[in-house]
Short mmCIF file of C-alpha atoms in Angstrom, two decimals:
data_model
loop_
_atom_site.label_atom_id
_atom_site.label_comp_id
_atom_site.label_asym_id
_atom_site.label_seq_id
_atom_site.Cartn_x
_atom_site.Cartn_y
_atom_site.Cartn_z
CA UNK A 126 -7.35 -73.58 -25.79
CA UNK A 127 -5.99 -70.63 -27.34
CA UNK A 128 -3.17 -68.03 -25.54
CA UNK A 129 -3.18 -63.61 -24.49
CA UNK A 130 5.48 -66.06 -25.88
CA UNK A 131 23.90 -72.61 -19.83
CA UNK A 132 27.01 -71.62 -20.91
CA UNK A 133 27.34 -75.63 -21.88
CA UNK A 134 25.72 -78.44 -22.16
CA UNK A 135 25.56 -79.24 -18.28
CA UNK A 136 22.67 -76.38 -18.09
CA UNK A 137 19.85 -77.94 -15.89
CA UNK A 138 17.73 -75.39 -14.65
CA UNK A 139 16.13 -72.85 -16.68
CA UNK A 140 13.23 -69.93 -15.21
CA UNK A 141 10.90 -68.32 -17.54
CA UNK A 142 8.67 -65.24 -16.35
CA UNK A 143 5.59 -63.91 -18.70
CA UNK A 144 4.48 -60.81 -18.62
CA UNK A 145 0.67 -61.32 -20.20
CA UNK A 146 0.26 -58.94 -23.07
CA UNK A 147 -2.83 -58.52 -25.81
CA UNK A 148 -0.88 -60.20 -27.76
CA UNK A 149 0.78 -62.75 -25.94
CA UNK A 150 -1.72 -62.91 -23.23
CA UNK A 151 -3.41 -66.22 -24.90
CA UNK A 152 0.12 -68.13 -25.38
CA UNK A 153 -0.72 -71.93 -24.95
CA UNK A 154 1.59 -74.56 -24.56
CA UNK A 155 4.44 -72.09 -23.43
CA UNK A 156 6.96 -74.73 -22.66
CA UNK A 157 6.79 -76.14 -25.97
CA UNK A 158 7.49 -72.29 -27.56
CA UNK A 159 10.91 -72.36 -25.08
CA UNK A 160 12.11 -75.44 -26.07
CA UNK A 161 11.83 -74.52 -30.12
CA UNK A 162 13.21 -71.00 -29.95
CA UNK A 163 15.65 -71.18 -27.21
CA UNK A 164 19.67 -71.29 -28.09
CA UNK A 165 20.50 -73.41 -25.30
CA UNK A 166 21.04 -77.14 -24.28
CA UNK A 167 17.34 -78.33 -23.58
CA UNK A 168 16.71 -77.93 -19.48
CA UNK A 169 15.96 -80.96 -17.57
CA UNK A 170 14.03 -78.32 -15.49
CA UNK A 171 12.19 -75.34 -16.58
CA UNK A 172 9.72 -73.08 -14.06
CA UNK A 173 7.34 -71.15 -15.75
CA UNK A 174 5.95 -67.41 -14.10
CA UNK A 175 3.24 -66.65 -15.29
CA UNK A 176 2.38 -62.68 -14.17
CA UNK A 177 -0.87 -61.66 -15.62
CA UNK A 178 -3.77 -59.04 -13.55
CA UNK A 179 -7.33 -59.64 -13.39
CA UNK A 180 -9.85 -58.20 -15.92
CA UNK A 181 -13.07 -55.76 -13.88
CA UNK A 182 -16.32 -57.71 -14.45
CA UNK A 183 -17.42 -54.25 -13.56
CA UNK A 184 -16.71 -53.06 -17.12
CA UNK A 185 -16.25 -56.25 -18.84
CA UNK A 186 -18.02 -59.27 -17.24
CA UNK A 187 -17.60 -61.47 -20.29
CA UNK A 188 -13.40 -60.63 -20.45
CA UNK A 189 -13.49 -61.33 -16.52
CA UNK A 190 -14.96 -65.02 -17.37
CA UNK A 191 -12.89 -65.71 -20.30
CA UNK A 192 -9.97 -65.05 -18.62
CA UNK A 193 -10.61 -66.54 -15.27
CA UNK A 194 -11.31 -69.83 -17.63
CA UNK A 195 -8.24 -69.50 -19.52
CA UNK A 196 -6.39 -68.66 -16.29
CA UNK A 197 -7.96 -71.82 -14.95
CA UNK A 198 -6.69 -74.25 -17.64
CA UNK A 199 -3.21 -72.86 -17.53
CA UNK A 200 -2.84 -74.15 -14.00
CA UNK A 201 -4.62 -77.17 -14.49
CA UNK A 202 -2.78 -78.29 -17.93
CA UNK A 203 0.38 -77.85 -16.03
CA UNK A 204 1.31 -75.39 -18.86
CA UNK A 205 2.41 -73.12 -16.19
CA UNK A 206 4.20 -73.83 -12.39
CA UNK A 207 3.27 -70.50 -10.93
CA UNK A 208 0.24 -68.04 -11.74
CA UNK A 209 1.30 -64.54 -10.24
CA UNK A 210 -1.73 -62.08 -10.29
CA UNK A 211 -1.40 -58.16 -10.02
CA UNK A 212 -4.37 -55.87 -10.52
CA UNK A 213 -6.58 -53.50 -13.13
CA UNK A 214 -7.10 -50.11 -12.08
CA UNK A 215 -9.47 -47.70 -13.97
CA UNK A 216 -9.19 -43.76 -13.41
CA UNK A 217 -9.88 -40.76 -15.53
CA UNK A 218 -7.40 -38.80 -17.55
CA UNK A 219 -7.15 -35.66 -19.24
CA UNK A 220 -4.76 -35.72 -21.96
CA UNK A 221 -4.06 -33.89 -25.96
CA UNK A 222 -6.84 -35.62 -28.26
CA UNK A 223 -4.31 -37.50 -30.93
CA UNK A 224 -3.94 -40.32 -33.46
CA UNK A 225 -2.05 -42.47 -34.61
CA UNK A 226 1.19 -41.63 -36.30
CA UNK A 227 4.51 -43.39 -37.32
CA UNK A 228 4.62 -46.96 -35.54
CA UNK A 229 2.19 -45.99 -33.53
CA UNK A 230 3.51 -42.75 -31.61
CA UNK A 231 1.12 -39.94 -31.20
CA UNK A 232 0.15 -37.24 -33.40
CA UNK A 233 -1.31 -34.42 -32.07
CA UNK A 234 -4.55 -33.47 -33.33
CA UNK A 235 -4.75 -29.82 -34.57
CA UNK A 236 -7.97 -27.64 -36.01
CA UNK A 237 -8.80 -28.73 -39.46
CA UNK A 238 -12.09 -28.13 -41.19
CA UNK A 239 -14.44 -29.24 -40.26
CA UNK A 240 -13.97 -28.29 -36.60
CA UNK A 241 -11.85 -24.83 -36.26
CA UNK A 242 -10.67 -22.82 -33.47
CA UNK A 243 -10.84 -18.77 -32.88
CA UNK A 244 -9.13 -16.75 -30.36
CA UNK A 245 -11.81 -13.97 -28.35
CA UNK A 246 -10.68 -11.67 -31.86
CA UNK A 247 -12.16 -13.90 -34.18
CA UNK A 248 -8.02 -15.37 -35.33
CA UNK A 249 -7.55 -18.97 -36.30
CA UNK A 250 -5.17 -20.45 -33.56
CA UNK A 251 -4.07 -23.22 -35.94
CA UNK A 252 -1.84 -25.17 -33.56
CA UNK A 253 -4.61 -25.08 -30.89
CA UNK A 254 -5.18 -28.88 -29.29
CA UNK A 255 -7.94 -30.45 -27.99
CA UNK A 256 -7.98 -31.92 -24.24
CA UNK A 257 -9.94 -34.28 -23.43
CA UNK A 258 -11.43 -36.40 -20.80
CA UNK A 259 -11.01 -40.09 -20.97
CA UNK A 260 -11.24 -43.21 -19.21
CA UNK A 261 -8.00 -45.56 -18.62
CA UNK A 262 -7.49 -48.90 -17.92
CA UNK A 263 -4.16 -49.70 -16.51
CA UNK A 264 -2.62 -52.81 -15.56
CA UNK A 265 -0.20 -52.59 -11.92
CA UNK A 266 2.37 -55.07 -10.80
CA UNK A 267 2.99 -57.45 -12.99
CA UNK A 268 6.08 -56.23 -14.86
CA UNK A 269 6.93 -55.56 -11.19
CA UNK A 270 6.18 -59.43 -10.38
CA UNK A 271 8.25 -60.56 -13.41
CA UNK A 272 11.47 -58.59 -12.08
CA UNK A 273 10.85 -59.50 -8.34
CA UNK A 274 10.76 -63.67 -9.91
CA UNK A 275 13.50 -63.34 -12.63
CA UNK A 276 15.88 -61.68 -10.26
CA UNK A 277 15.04 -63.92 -7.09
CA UNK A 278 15.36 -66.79 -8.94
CA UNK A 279 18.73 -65.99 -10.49
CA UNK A 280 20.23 -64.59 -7.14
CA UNK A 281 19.21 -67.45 -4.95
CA UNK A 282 20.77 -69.77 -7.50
CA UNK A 283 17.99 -71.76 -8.58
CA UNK A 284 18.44 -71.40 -12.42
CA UNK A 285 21.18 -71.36 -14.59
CA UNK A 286 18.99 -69.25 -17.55
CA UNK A 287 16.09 -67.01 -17.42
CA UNK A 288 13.60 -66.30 -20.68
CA UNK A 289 11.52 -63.88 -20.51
CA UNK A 290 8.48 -62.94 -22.60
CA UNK A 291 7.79 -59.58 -22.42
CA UNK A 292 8.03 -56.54 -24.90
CA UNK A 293 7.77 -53.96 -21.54
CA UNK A 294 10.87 -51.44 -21.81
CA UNK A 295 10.02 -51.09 -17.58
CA UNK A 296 11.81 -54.23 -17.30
CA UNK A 297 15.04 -53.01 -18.80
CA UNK A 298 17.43 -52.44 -15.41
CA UNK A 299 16.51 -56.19 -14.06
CA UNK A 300 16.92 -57.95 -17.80
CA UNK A 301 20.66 -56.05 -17.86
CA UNK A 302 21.42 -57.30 -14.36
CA UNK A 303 20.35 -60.67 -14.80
CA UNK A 304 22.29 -60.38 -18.19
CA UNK A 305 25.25 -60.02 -15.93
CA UNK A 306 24.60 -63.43 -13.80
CA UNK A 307 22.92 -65.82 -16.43
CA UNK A 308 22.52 -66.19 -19.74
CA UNK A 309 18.68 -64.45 -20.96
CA UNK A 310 16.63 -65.09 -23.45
CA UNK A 311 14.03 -62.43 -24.42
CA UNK A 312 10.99 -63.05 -26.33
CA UNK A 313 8.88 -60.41 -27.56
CA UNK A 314 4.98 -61.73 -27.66
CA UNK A 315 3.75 -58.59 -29.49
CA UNK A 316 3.63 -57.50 -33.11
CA UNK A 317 5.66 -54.56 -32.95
CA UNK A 318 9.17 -53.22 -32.68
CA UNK A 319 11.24 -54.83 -29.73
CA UNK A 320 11.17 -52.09 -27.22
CA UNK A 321 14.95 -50.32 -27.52
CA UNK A 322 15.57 -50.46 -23.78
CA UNK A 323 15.25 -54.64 -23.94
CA UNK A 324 18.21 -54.18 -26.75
CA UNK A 325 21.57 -55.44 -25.66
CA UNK A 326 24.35 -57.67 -27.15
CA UNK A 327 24.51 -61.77 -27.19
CA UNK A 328 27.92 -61.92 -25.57
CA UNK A 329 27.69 -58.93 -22.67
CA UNK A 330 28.01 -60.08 -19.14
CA UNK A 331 28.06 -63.59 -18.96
CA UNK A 332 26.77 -63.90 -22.68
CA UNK A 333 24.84 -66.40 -24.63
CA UNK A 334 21.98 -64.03 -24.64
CA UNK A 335 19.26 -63.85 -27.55
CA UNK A 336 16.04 -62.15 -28.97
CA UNK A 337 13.15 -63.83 -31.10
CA UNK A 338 9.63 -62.41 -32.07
CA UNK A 339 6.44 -64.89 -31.82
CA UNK A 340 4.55 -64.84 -34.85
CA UNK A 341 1.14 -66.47 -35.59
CA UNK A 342 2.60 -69.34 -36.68
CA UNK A 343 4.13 -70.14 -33.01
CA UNK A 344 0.68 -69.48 -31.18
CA UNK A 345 -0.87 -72.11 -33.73
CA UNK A 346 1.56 -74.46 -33.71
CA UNK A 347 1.41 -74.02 -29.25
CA UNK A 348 -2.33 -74.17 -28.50
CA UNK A 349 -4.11 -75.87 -25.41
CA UNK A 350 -7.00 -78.46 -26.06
CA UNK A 351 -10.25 -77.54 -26.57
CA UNK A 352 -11.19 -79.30 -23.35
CA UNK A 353 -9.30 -79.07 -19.76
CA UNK A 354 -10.96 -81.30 -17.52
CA UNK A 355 -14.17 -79.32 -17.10
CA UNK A 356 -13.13 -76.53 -18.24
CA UNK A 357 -14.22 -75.41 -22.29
CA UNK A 358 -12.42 -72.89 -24.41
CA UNK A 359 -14.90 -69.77 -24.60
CA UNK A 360 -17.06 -68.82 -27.77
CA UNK A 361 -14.77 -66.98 -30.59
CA UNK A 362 -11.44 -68.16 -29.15
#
């Protein structure tokens, strides 16, 4: 079933927290992707996060099943140690209509034929925008979940390395503390640019530190069975 990605040899303990993305949201057999990519000694213990937040059946009943399915087989495949769950939140907002633009920032949309805009005298206002009404989908807490784990863990002593796989620049202060305690590995699950704020060096703080970017061929090659005890991967995964 299908995913949504010390300083010597003695390393034993090793804490990964997951921040569920579209991309990386479907990641299978996650402790198989850790043990290929990472540059340390292999663990003889590794606790995997998982921080995801639930789908509305409201607006998407058949998302809400597939994931509470998929959500489901994590847990029971032991792919995962710990399932931390935040929360979808849907609200209006206004905002500049726009597309599109250079890797993926926003263009604003200005009057072009065939839609134009006038001023009360009957003047094109060529750099006139259009607002408009939309509505939003937001996911709360779980980039605040994967900080919370990654910097408990690392403060109470319970790992000697972190990895986290996430490509959200909000978790850029706790990634550069941690960076400070144990080495961190930081895996981005998405197919674009590595968010600037998750950029650092391999040998600040305590060092050892390093960066990789899943592609398809790791969510292949890291894929749950069909079949988890009575559970069935959903149509079209």
């Amino acid at each position: 079933m299908p995913n949504s990605p010390a300083n010597s040899a003695s390393t034993s303990t090793a804490s990964t927290c997951i921040r569920a993305t579209t991309v990386g949201s479907r990641a299978g057999t996650i402790r198989s992707e850790i043990g290929t990519h990472s540059r340390w000694p292999v663990p003889h213990a590794l606790r995997i996060v998982y921080c995801s937040a639930r789908i509305s059946g409201a607006s998407n009943p058949n998302g809400q099943q597939d994931q509470d399915t998929y959500l489901r087989a994590l847990v029971a495949s032991g792919a995962i140690d710990q399932l931390e769950m935040g929360a979808h939140v849907t609200r209006v907002s206004t905002a500049p209509l726009a597309v599109g633009g250079r890797r993926g920032r926003p263009t604003l949309v200005t009057p072009a034929w065939p839609v134009m805009v006038r001023d009360p005298a009957g003047r094109p206002v060529p750099q006139a925008q259009f607002m408009v009404s939309v509505a939003r989908r937001e996911e709360k807490g779980s980039d605040v979940n994967v900080a919370s784990h990654l910097l408990l863990d690392v403060l109470r002593g319970n790992v000697d390395s972190a990895v986290v796989i996430s490509n959200d620049s909000d978790l850029s202060f706790p990634i550069q503390e941690t960076r400070k305690l144990v080495p961190v590995g930081l895996v981005n699950p998405t197919k674009g640019y590595r968010a600037g704020a998750l950029a650092g060096k391999a040998a600040e703080g305590v060092g050892r530190h390093w960066w990789y970017q899943l592609a398809a061929t790791d969510l292949y090659c890291a894929q749950l069975p069909t079949v988890v005890g009575k559970l069935t991967r959903p149509m079209g995964w």
